[in-house]
Amino acid sequence: MLDDMLDYTEHIRNRPVWQPIPDEVRAQYGTGVPRLPSDLAAVHEEFMQNVLPFAAGNVHPAFMGWVHGGGTPVGMLAEMLAAGLNANVGGRNQAPVEIERQILAWMREIFGFPKSATGLFVTGTSVANLIAVVIARDAALGFEVRRHGITETKRLTAYASMAVHGCIGKAMDISGIGSDALRLIQTNRRHPMDLSALEEAIQKDRSAGLNPFLVVANAGTVDTGTIDNLALIADLCQREKLWFHVDGAYGALARLAPELAARLDGIERADSLAFDFHKWGQVPYDAGYILVRDGELHRNAFASPTAYLRQVERGLAAGAPWPCDFGPDLSRGFRALKTWFTLKVYGTEALGASISRSCELARDLESRIHKEPELELLAPVELNIVCFRYRAQDADKLNEKIVIELQESGIAAPSTTIIDGRLAIRAAIVNHRTGRDEMDVLVSNVLSLGRAFQASATGCNITEKIDERHGHLALRLQLQAVEKQLASQPDSIPLQFRLGCLLEQMNRDKEAKTAWSRLLELDPFHLAALNSLGNLLFAAGEPMEAEQILFNAVTRHPGDPMSRVNLANVLIKGKKLDQARLHLEHALNIDPEYRPAHAGLSFVLADLGERDAASFHRRTAFQGRCVIPAAYRGKEPPITVLELISTSGGNMRTEAMLTSRVFKKYLVATEFYDAGTTLPSHQLIVNAIGDADSAATALAGAETVLLHTDAPAINRPAAIRETGRCQIARRLSGIQGVVTPKIATVSKESLGSPEAPLTLARLGFEFPLLLRTPGFHGGEHFLRVESPDKLPIAMASLPGDDLFVIEYLDARASDGKSRKYRVMMIDGELYPLHAAVSHDWKIHYFSADMEDSSEHRAEDAYFLTNMSDVLGPRGMNALREIQRRLGLDYGGIDFSLNAKGDILLFEANATMAVLPPGADKRWDYRRPAIEAICLSIRQMLMDRVSSRC
């Protein structure tokens, strides 16, 4: 464990500053109470996998968000020693109390306080400020207020600048004075408190019969690092007989830096001083401190003698006064030890030099900003905090995006603040590890991201290449570090886990599969490895292998809902709906709020015909969460796309079209979209809802989405709504050279009645005829009924309340075989996809007689290279007219030919997929045609994006 943490700090630059917690890791935090013991090594491994990689990152030199110290190995080891002692430093006659007293003596000397001053370790400056407010209150009202409470007869008021930390108002609240009693005084141009305004406010309150009692001065404001004029405020407090408190959370320790110390003159006159050792003092969290000039006032505010805490002159209960007499806590950890070690090992000169260096880096950053016309400084640099931003028309929104992108990329972690009503990027340089390299990374990435987002906001292609260090460089650095460590620790499970995660993030799926397999050799029960490998195998088109791996995950971790949902996804793909349902229902028994299980169950129940139950789970899964970001795995700036989808099915497959290496997708479940939903910034919309019969509600929602964006759209919903099966038959029936089948929607109730044959005859149908459940494709729930007596059996096997009745078009040629051609319509052009040849009437390419027949494959190959010859002028003209009437940017036509060369139309819509052929060399002849289709799709998408420029 110790080696792991020392390695962590030693190699921290090889890690991302911060990274979001993956859903599968976050799910592990929701496990139940551990009622049985676990192996220490296993729990440590869980820490290494699920905790260590996902901390805030303030150990990293590129962490500049908020004022967090970087800690040191010395402080970490001291914390371990303190934990071993397990000392309660609330009091009693023990060495840990003496260590705290020694630090008090050192602080008196550093800050020029008298020997009568007292001090106390607390969690942080927020609590230290609260203690100061309580002491000041009691000094003003008399210590009997501790018993009787505050009355209306003597209302107190306090004063601080508008830049004061929010904890001061909270301290006023907790102390019973009330946050409204805190007067926020305006600041001048460089942001210190305006002393004329302060005096005016004090006199105004006195004239109103109020009782000013406290002034809080800043020694380093949280926003800009500003130091108030402490000496003049000390004079004013002395003159007005007010308590003078200094909030020096991080700036007070600048007293250790010779060139900065004079800027804190007046701090030695404070009645109380609050500061943190865990900021510029580099002590590990937490180590706050309160120093009080008048120790008697300090003790009177908190001492509460009780029988069980009786203090004597000898024995363990000797050593009065105790730390518990100076603050609210009786139970207190040994915070002083890590501070004592840090001060003794490094010395105050080294700490002062580190503080000076961070201020020097801030001035260097300030100079860089002045030299870049695209950047502007929003506040003077007083100490170590730099507030700036990228110049833009909507600068607040753009700079917030820059900061989030920097954080999520792992390359740097600044924060934001508001300066004079404007959002600023705030870089707080506190970590002793930070150097000029981190400043260069910050500036270069702010510039490149600002340029990229500016281009994206106008809809233009992003030609500016974002700094290579942004994104993938951080991953590559981490990968190199992990591989180096694995070379000496090949059986390290945490390292192997990290390797798998990094390879997946970098889209190196083949290597990731190897890494997960290796991890499972080391630990066959590893939950994340089982799920990750199973999902990779499924995505790679290896469902049987994926099912086995995920079945192992469920068997070995029966209480994990994620494993059950992942397995159910594979089972759904394999049409094993009943098994999938069991696992999804089990997942919801484990966690009734698990949205992925609700989503999966909605699809299964819809397929099984249980529409009401499916609708319930669909609402639970997507209500209030209709915009779902998908992972982006590219190296270049992405093209951002809203992909409009139906949660009830009927979507076209877009994984090959919208590859995650090029497109950053946001899925929008349009049934649950409303005008109050904020759409992410985007350059393009792809309407993936292709089935007009089953997804009418989703298409209506998609049209609503388009009302709130001006981005170009592929397959506008209005065009898709006109492609239902009955509408297609009607719209295309008059085209010369096209034969469309009769189609009608008939209820199962009507088809089950004795009059069904007569009803069908009146509608113009003869047997054999076809029955199909709306919303299904690929031959699913699609039957030929040879005669009226076969109707009841056929209906019983089909889900749904209504069915399509379709005229059977006999597509058999003179050789007795049926042929189905598929041609894709892409941006006004026609592209051949396949010619399937089969002895069966129902022709699906992957179930047709293609794999085992070289003759059939040769016919397919000829069609792919000679479509016009195969279809002839009559057929080609008919297809062009079909394409013109449908008006789709993307879609497909399935058809056959009769002896006259007419198109026998099976269907034409936007749901048809373009699937890559398998690795078998027998399919090599198909690859050029599919590549041509993919290229045309890609060109169409790029043309639409460029059209906005």
mmCIF file with all atom_site columns, C-alpha atoms in Angstrom, residues 36-199:
data_model
loop_
_atom_site.group_PDB
_atom_site.id
_atom_site.type_symbol
_atom_site.label_atom_id
_atom_site.label_alt_id
_atom_site.label_comp_id
_atom_site.label_asym_id
_atom_site.label_entity_id
_atom_site.label_seq_id
_atom_site.pdbx_PDB_ins_code
_atom_site.Cartn_x
_atom_site.Cartn_y
_atom_site.Cartn_z
_atom_site.occupancy
_atom_site.B_iso_or_equiv
_atom_site.pdbx_formal_charge
_atom_site.auth_seq_id
_atom_site.auth_comp_id
_atom_site.auth_asym_id
_atom_site.auth_atom_id
_atom_site.pdbx_PDB_model_num
ATOM 1   C CA . LEU A 1 36  ? -19.122 -10.297 6.153   1.00 0.00 ? 36  LEU A CA 1
ATOM 2   C CA . PRO A 1 37  ? -15.371 -9.662  6.287   1.00 0.00 ? 37  PRO A CA 1
ATOM 3   C CA . SER A 1 38  ? -13.301 -9.131  3.133   1.00 0.00 ? 38  SER A CA 1
ATOM 4   C CA . ASP A 1 39  ? -9.655  -9.793  2.411   1.00 0.00 ? 39  ASP A CA 1
ATOM 5   C CA . LEU A 1 40  ? -7.516  -6.698  2.988   1.00 0.00 ? 40  LEU A CA 1
ATOM 6   C CA . ALA A 1 41  ? -5.741  -7.163  -0.344  1.00 0.00 ? 41  ALA A CA 1
ATOM 7   C CA . ALA A 1 42  ? -9.086  -7.311  -2.150  1.00 0.00 ? 42  ALA A CA 1
ATOM 8   C CA . VAL A 1 43  ? -10.296 -4.100  -0.503  1.00 0.00 ? 43  VAL A CA 1
ATOM 9   C CA . HIS A 1 44  ? -6.988  -2.418  -1.330  1.00 0.00 ? 44  HIS A CA 1
ATOM 10  C CA . GLU A 1 45  ? -7.375  -3.529  -4.927  1.00 0.00 ? 45  GLU A CA 1
ATOM 11  C CA . GLU A 1 46  ? -10.855 -2.021  -4.967  1.00 0.00 ? 46  GLU A CA 1
ATOM 12  C CA . PHE A 1 47  ? -9.357  1.238   -3.696  1.00 0.00 ? 47  PHE A CA 1
ATOM 13  C CA . MET A 1 48  ? -6.731  1.181   -6.446  1.00 0.00 ? 48  MET A CA 1
ATOM 14  C CA . GLN A 1 49  ? -9.357  0.538   -9.129  1.00 0.00 ? 49  GLN A CA 1
ATOM 15  C CA . ASN A 1 50  ? -12.335 2.567   -7.980  1.00 0.00 ? 50  ASN A CA 1
ATOM 16  C CA . VAL A 1 51  ? -10.997 5.336   -5.734  1.00 0.00 ? 51  VAL A CA 1
ATOM 17  C CA . LEU A 1 52  ? -7.411  6.351   -6.486  1.00 0.00 ? 52  LEU A CA 1
ATOM 18  C CA . PRO A 1 53  ? -7.881  7.122   -10.226 1.00 0.00 ? 53  PRO A CA 1
ATOM 19  C CA . PHE A 1 54  ? -10.942 9.286   -9.590  1.00 0.00 ? 54  PHE A CA 1
ATOM 20  C CA . ALA A 1 55  ? -9.855  11.764  -6.895  1.00 0.00 ? 55  ALA A CA 1
ATOM 21  C CA . ALA A 1 56  ? -9.999  15.552  -7.433  1.00 0.00 ? 56  ALA A CA 1
ATOM 22  C CA . GLY A 1 57  ? -6.371  15.542  -8.586  1.00 0.00 ? 57  GLY A CA 1
ATOM 23  C CA . ASN A 1 58  ? -4.826  18.284  -6.451  1.00 0.00 ? 58  ASN A CA 1
ATOM 24  C CA . VAL A 1 59  ? -1.623  16.281  -6.090  1.00 0.00 ? 59  VAL A CA 1
ATOM 25  C CA . HIS A 1 60  ? -1.068  16.857  -9.829  1.00 0.00 ? 60  HIS A CA 1
ATOM 26  C CA . PRO A 1 61  ? 1.025   19.912  -10.821 1.00 0.00 ? 61  PRO A CA 1
ATOM 27  C CA . ALA A 1 62  ? -1.575  20.928  -13.437 1.00 0.00 ? 62  ALA A CA 1
ATOM 28  C CA . PHE A 1 63  ? -4.335  21.188  -10.822 1.00 0.00 ? 63  PHE A CA 1
ATOM 29  C CA . MET A 1 64  ? -5.096  24.896  -10.544 1.00 0.00 ? 64  MET A CA 1
ATOM 30  C CA . GLY A 1 65  ? -8.755  24.787  -9.599  1.00 0.00 ? 65  GLY A CA 1
ATOM 31  C CA . TRP A 1 66  ? -9.476  26.232  -6.181  1.00 0.00 ? 66  TRP A CA 1
ATOM 32  C CA . VAL A 1 67  ? -6.739  26.742  -3.595  1.00 0.00 ? 67  VAL A CA 1
ATOM 33  C CA . HIS A 1 68  ? -5.716  23.171  -2.809  1.00 0.00 ? 68  HIS A CA 1
ATOM 34  C CA . GLY A 1 69  ? -2.253  22.250  -1.592  1.00 0.00 ? 69  GLY A CA 1
ATOM 35  C CA . GLY A 1 70  ? -0.359  19.398  -3.189  1.00 0.00 ? 70  GLY A CA 1
ATOM 36  C CA . GLY A 1 71  ? 0.665   17.510  -0.047  1.00 0.00 ? 71  GLY A CA 1
ATOM 37  C CA . THR A 1 72  ? 4.009   15.736  0.397   1.00 0.00 ? 72  THR A CA 1
ATOM 38  C CA . PRO A 1 73  ? 5.203   12.175  1.020   1.00 0.00 ? 73  PRO A CA 1
ATOM 39  C CA . VAL A 1 74  ? 6.496   13.383  4.409   1.00 0.00 ? 74  VAL A CA 1
ATOM 40  C CA . GLY A 1 75  ? 3.033   14.535  5.418   1.00 0.00 ? 75  GLY A CA 1
ATOM 41  C CA . MET A 1 76  ? 1.531   11.275  4.160   1.00 0.00 ? 76  MET A CA 1
ATOM 42  C CA . LEU A 1 77  ? 3.914   9.194   6.276   1.00 0.00 ? 77  LEU A CA 1
ATOM 43  C CA . ALA A 1 78  ? 3.261   11.386  9.306   1.00 0.00 ? 78  ALA A CA 1
ATOM 44  C CA . GLU A 1 79  ? -0.478  10.860  8.818   1.00 0.00 ? 79  GLU A CA 1
ATOM 45  C CA . MET A 1 80  ? 0.168   7.125   8.881   1.00 0.00 ? 80  MET A CA 1
ATOM 46  C CA . LEU A 1 81  ? 2.075   7.474   12.165  1.00 0.00 ? 81  LEU A CA 1
ATOM 47  C CA . ALA A 1 82  ? -0.725  9.570   13.633  1.00 0.00 ? 82  ALA A CA 1
ATOM 48  C CA . ALA A 1 83  ? -3.272  6.940   12.623  1.00 0.00 ? 83  ALA A CA 1
ATOM 49  C CA . GLY A 1 84  ? -1.125  4.303   14.278  1.00 0.00 ? 84  GLY A CA 1
ATOM 50  C CA . LEU A 1 85  ? -1.044  6.282   17.522  1.00 0.00 ? 85  LEU A CA 1
ATOM 51  C CA . ASN A 1 86  ? -4.806  6.792   17.262  1.00 0.00 ? 86  ASN A CA 1
ATOM 52  C CA . ALA A 1 87  ? -4.455  9.710   19.687  1.00 0.00 ? 87  ALA A CA 1
ATOM 53  C CA . ASN A 1 88  ? -7.465  11.759  20.734  1.00 0.00 ? 88  ASN A CA 1
ATOM 54  C CA . VAL A 1 89  ? -5.904  15.204  21.077  1.00 0.00 ? 89  VAL A CA 1
ATOM 55  C CA . GLY A 1 90  ? -8.869  16.769  22.840  1.00 0.00 ? 90  GLY A CA 1
ATOM 56  C CA . GLY A 1 91  ? -6.738  16.931  25.959  1.00 0.00 ? 91  GLY A CA 1
ATOM 57  C CA . ARG A 1 92  ? -5.007  14.940  28.706  1.00 0.00 ? 92  ARG A CA 1
ATOM 58  C CA . ASN A 1 93  ? -1.365  14.685  29.635  1.00 0.00 ? 93  ASN A CA 1
ATOM 59  C CA . GLN A 1 94  ? 0.197   13.322  26.422  1.00 0.00 ? 94  GLN A CA 1
ATOM 60  C CA . ALA A 1 95  ? 2.919   14.157  23.924  1.00 0.00 ? 95  ALA A CA 1
ATOM 61  C CA . PRO A 1 96  ? 0.557   14.846  20.982  1.00 0.00 ? 96  PRO A CA 1
ATOM 62  C CA . VAL A 1 97  ? -0.860  17.805  22.946  1.00 0.00 ? 97  VAL A CA 1
ATOM 63  C CA . GLU A 1 98  ? 2.687   19.066  23.515  1.00 0.00 ? 98  GLU A CA 1
ATOM 64  C CA . ILE A 1 99  ? 3.407   18.833  19.759  1.00 0.00 ? 99  ILE A CA 1
ATOM 65  C CA . GLU A 1 100 ? 0.376   21.028  19.130  1.00 0.00 ? 100 GLU A CA 1
ATOM 66  C CA . ARG A 1 101 ? 1.617   23.486  21.762  1.00 0.00 ? 101 ARG A CA 1
ATOM 67  C CA . GLN A 1 102 ? 5.036   23.570  20.126  1.00 0.00 ? 102 GLN A CA 1
ATOM 68  C CA . ILE A 1 103 ? 3.440   24.522  16.809  1.00 0.00 ? 103 ILE A CA 1
ATOM 69  C CA . LEU A 1 104 ? 1.497   27.229  18.628  1.00 0.00 ? 104 LEU A CA 1
ATOM 70  C CA . ALA A 1 105 ? 4.795   28.686  19.857  1.00 0.00 ? 105 ALA A CA 1
ATOM 71  C CA . TRP A 1 106 ? 6.168   28.618  16.302  1.00 0.00 ? 106 TRP A CA 1
ATOM 72  C CA . MET A 1 107 ? 3.073   30.401  14.938  1.00 0.00 ? 107 MET A CA 1
ATOM 73  C CA . ARG A 1 108 ? 3.341   33.099  17.625  1.00 0.00 ? 108 ARG A CA 1
ATOM 74  C CA . GLU A 1 109 ? 6.881   33.756  16.446  1.00 0.00 ? 109 GLU A CA 1
ATOM 75  C CA . ILE A 1 110 ? 6.075   33.695  12.715  1.00 0.00 ? 110 ILE A CA 1
ATOM 76  C CA . PHE A 1 111 ? 3.113   36.072  13.020  1.00 0.00 ? 111 PHE A CA 1
ATOM 77  C CA . GLY A 1 112 ? 4.421   38.276  15.818  1.00 0.00 ? 112 GLY A CA 1
ATOM 78  C CA . PHE A 1 113 ? 1.743   37.346  18.361  1.00 0.00 ? 113 PHE A CA 1
ATOM 79  C CA . PRO A 1 114 ? 2.396   37.619  22.126  1.00 0.00 ? 114 PRO A CA 1
ATOM 80  C CA . LYS A 1 115 ? 3.109   34.643  24.384  1.00 0.00 ? 115 LYS A CA 1
ATOM 81  C CA . SER A 1 116 ? -0.401  34.974  25.775  1.00 0.00 ? 116 SER A CA 1
ATOM 82  C CA . ALA A 1 117 ? -1.841  34.026  22.362  1.00 0.00 ? 117 ALA A CA 1
ATOM 83  C CA . THR A 1 118 ? -3.526  30.671  22.015  1.00 0.00 ? 118 THR A CA 1
ATOM 84  C CA . GLY A 1 119 ? -4.131  28.483  18.982  1.00 0.00 ? 119 GLY A CA 1
ATOM 85  C CA . LEU A 1 120 ? -5.995  25.416  17.849  1.00 0.00 ? 120 LEU A CA 1
ATOM 86  C CA . PHE A 1 121 ? -5.913  22.942  14.977  1.00 0.00 ? 121 PHE A CA 1
ATOM 87  C CA . VAL A 1 122 ? -9.277  22.580  13.219  1.00 0.00 ? 122 VAL A CA 1
ATOM 88  C CA . THR A 1 123 ? -10.491 21.080  9.956   1.00 0.00 ? 123 THR A CA 1
ATOM 89  C CA . GLY A 1 124 ? -9.937  24.249  7.958   1.00 0.00 ? 124 GLY A CA 1
ATOM 90  C CA . THR A 1 125 ? -10.260 28.010  7.848   1.00 0.00 ? 125 THR A CA 1
ATOM 91  C CA . SER A 1 126 ? -14.068 27.817  7.628   1.00 0.00 ? 126 SER A CA 1
ATOM 92  C CA . VAL A 1 127 ? -14.196 26.446  11.180  1.00 0.00 ? 127 VAL A CA 1
ATOM 93  C CA . ALA A 1 128 ? -11.341 28.718  12.295  1.00 0.00 ? 128 ALA A CA 1
ATOM 94  C CA . ASN A 1 129 ? -13.328 31.742  11.094  1.00 0.00 ? 129 ASN A CA 1
ATOM 95  C CA . LEU A 1 130 ? -16.392 30.479  12.984  1.00 0.00 ? 130 LEU A CA 1
ATOM 96  C CA . ILE A 1 131 ? -14.358 30.242  16.179  1.00 0.00 ? 131 ILE A CA 1
ATOM 97  C CA . ALA A 1 132 ? -13.096 33.789  15.651  1.00 0.00 ? 132 ALA A CA 1
ATOM 98  C CA . VAL A 1 133 ? -16.644 35.118  15.177  1.00 0.00 ? 133 VAL A CA 1
ATOM 99  C CA . VAL A 1 134 ? -17.804 33.378  18.370  1.00 0.00 ? 134 VAL A CA 1
ATOM 100 C CA . ILE A 1 135 ? -14.915 34.837  20.402  1.00 0.00 ? 135 ILE A CA 1
ATOM 101 C CA . ALA A 1 136 ? -15.548 38.308  18.981  1.00 0.00 ? 136 ALA A CA 1
ATOM 102 C CA . ARG A 1 137 ? -19.262 37.974  19.746  1.00 0.00 ? 137 ARG A CA 1
ATOM 103 C CA . ASP A 1 138 ? -18.617 36.969  23.348  1.00 0.00 ? 138 ASP A CA 1
ATOM 104 C CA . ALA A 1 139 ? -16.061 39.730  23.791  1.00 0.00 ? 139 ALA A CA 1
ATOM 105 C CA . ALA A 1 140 ? -18.648 42.256  22.589  1.00 0.00 ? 140 ALA A CA 1
ATOM 106 C CA . LEU A 1 141 ? -21.694 40.948  24.479  1.00 0.00 ? 141 LEU A CA 1
ATOM 107 C CA . GLY A 1 142 ? -20.051 39.419  27.530  1.00 0.00 ? 142 GLY A CA 1
ATOM 108 C CA . PHE A 1 143 ? -19.581 35.730  28.152  1.00 0.00 ? 143 PHE A CA 1
ATOM 109 C CA . GLU A 1 144 ? -22.966 35.365  29.816  1.00 0.00 ? 144 GLU A CA 1
ATOM 110 C CA . VAL A 1 145 ? -24.301 35.263  26.229  1.00 0.00 ? 145 VAL A CA 1
ATOM 111 C CA . ARG A 1 146 ? -23.174 31.643  26.202  1.00 0.00 ? 146 ARG A CA 1
ATOM 112 C CA . ARG A 1 147 ? -25.922 30.889  28.736  1.00 0.00 ? 147 ARG A CA 1
ATOM 113 C CA . HIS A 1 148 ? -28.646 33.396  27.877  1.00 0.00 ? 148 HIS A CA 1
ATOM 114 C CA . GLY A 1 149 ? -28.210 33.703  24.137  1.00 0.00 ? 149 GLY A CA 1
ATOM 115 C CA . ILE A 1 150 ? -28.370 36.798  21.950  1.00 0.00 ? 150 ILE A CA 1
ATOM 116 C CA . THR A 1 151 ? -31.174 39.272  22.634  1.00 0.00 ? 151 THR A CA 1
ATOM 117 C CA . GLU A 1 152 ? -32.581 42.026  20.447  1.00 0.00 ? 152 GLU A CA 1
ATOM 118 C CA . THR A 1 153 ? -31.341 44.725  22.855  1.00 0.00 ? 153 THR A CA 1
ATOM 119 C CA . LYS A 1 154 ? -27.851 44.782  21.444  1.00 0.00 ? 154 LYS A CA 1
ATOM 120 C CA . ARG A 1 155 ? -27.779 43.975  17.726  1.00 0.00 ? 155 ARG A CA 1
ATOM 121 C CA . LEU A 1 156 ? -24.294 43.341  16.362  1.00 0.00 ? 156 LEU A CA 1
ATOM 122 C CA . THR A 1 157 ? -22.903 44.164  12.917  1.00 0.00 ? 157 THR A CA 1
ATOM 123 C CA . ALA A 1 158 ? -19.750 42.933  11.206  1.00 0.00 ? 158 ALA A CA 1
ATOM 124 C CA . TYR A 1 159 ? -17.858 44.136  8.128   1.00 0.00 ? 159 TYR A CA 1
ATOM 125 C CA . ALA A 1 160 ? -15.890 42.477  5.325   1.00 0.00 ? 160 ALA A CA 1
ATOM 126 C CA . SER A 1 161 ? -15.177 43.163  1.685   1.00 0.00 ? 161 SER A CA 1
ATOM 127 C CA . MET A 1 162 ? -17.416 41.916  -1.103  1.00 0.00 ? 162 MET A CA 1
ATOM 128 C CA . ALA A 1 163 ? -14.634 39.449  -1.949  1.00 0.00 ? 163 ALA A CA 1
ATOM 129 C CA . VAL A 1 164 ? -14.805 37.739  1.456   1.00 0.00 ? 164 VAL A CA 1
ATOM 130 C CA . HIS A 1 165 ? -15.199 33.974  1.569   1.00 0.00 ? 165 HIS A CA 1
ATOM 131 C CA . GLY A 1 166 ? -18.761 32.700  1.961   1.00 0.00 ? 166 GLY A CA 1
ATOM 132 C CA . CYS A 1 167 ? -17.890 30.925  5.200   1.00 0.00 ? 167 CYS A CA 1
ATOM 133 C CA . ILE A 1 168 ? -17.909 34.284  7.046   1.00 0.00 ? 168 ILE A CA 1
ATOM 134 C CA . GLY A 1 169 ? -21.613 34.711  6.369   1.00 0.00 ? 169 GLY A CA 1
ATOM 135 C CA . LYS A 1 170 ? -22.164 31.128  7.427   1.00 0.00 ? 170 LYS A CA 1
ATOM 136 C CA . ALA A 1 171 ? -20.245 31.776  10.663  1.00 0.00 ? 171 ALA A CA 1
ATOM 137 C CA . MET A 1 172 ? -22.498 34.756  11.387  1.00 0.00 ? 172 MET A CA 1
ATOM 138 C CA . ASP A 1 173 ? -25.468 32.478  10.849  1.00 0.00 ? 173 ASP A CA 1
ATOM 139 C CA . ILE A 1 174 ? -24.218 29.616  13.040  1.00 0.00 ? 174 ILE A CA 1
ATOM 140 C CA . SER A 1 175 ? -23.128 31.946  15.825  1.00 0.00 ? 175 SER A CA 1
ATOM 141 C CA . GLY A 1 176 ? -26.670 33.271  16.110  1.00 0.00 ? 176 GLY A CA 1
ATOM 142 C CA . ILE A 1 177 ? -25.886 36.808  14.956  1.00 0.00 ? 177 ILE A CA 1
ATOM 143 C CA . GLY A 1 178 ? -27.403 36.271  11.506  1.00 0.00 ? 178 GLY A CA 1
ATOM 144 C CA . SER A 1 179 ? -25.895 36.552  8.058   1.00 0.00 ? 179 SER A CA 1
ATOM 145 C CA . ASP A 1 180 ? -27.811 39.797  7.409   1.00 0.00 ? 180 ASP A CA 1
ATOM 146 C CA . ALA A 1 181 ? -25.651 41.442  10.087  1.00 0.00 ? 181 ALA A CA 1
ATOM 147 C CA . LEU A 1 182 ? -22.609 41.087  7.816   1.00 0.00 ? 182 LEU A CA 1
ATOM 148 C CA . ARG A 1 183 ? -22.018 44.266  5.807   1.00 0.00 ? 183 ARG A CA 1
ATOM 149 C CA . LEU A 1 184 ? -20.216 43.633  2.521   1.00 0.00 ? 184 LEU A CA 1
ATOM 150 C CA . ILE A 1 185 ? -18.027 46.597  1.696   1.00 0.00 ? 185 ILE A CA 1
ATOM 151 C CA . GLN A 1 186 ? -17.202 47.532  -1.870  1.00 0.00 ? 186 GLN A CA 1
ATOM 152 C CA . THR A 1 187 ? -13.668 47.074  -3.157  1.00 0.00 ? 187 THR A CA 1
ATOM 153 C CA . ASN A 1 188 ? -11.513 49.427  -5.145  1.00 0.00 ? 188 ASN A CA 1
ATOM 154 C CA . ARG A 1 189 ? -9.916  48.889  -8.553  1.00 0.00 ? 189 ARG A CA 1
ATOM 155 C CA . ARG A 1 190 ? -7.384  46.318  -7.361  1.00 0.00 ? 190 ARG A CA 1
ATOM 156 C CA . HIS A 1 191 ? -10.066 44.585  -5.255  1.00 0.00 ? 191 HIS A CA 1
ATOM 157 C CA . PRO A 1 192 ? -9.001  45.319  -1.635  1.00 0.00 ? 192 PRO A CA 1
ATOM 158 C CA . MET A 1 193 ? -11.656 46.681  0.718   1.00 0.00 ? 193 MET A CA 1
ATOM 159 C CA . ASP A 1 194 ? -12.472 50.372  0.321   1.00 0.00 ? 194 ASP A CA 1
ATOM 160 C CA . LEU A 1 195 ? -11.619 51.819  3.748   1.00 0.00 ? 195 LEU A CA 1
ATOM 161 C CA . SER A 1 196 ? -13.640 55.000  3.263   1.00 0.00 ? 196 SER A CA 1
ATOM 162 C CA . ALA A 1 197 ? -16.692 52.904  2.526   1.00 0.00 ? 197 ALA A CA 1
ATOM 163 C CA . LEU A 1 198 ? -15.898 50.766  5.566   1.00 0.00 ? 198 LEU A CA 1
ATOM 164 C CA . GLU A 1 199 ? -15.749 53.755  7.902   1.00 0.00 ? 199 GLU A CA 1
#
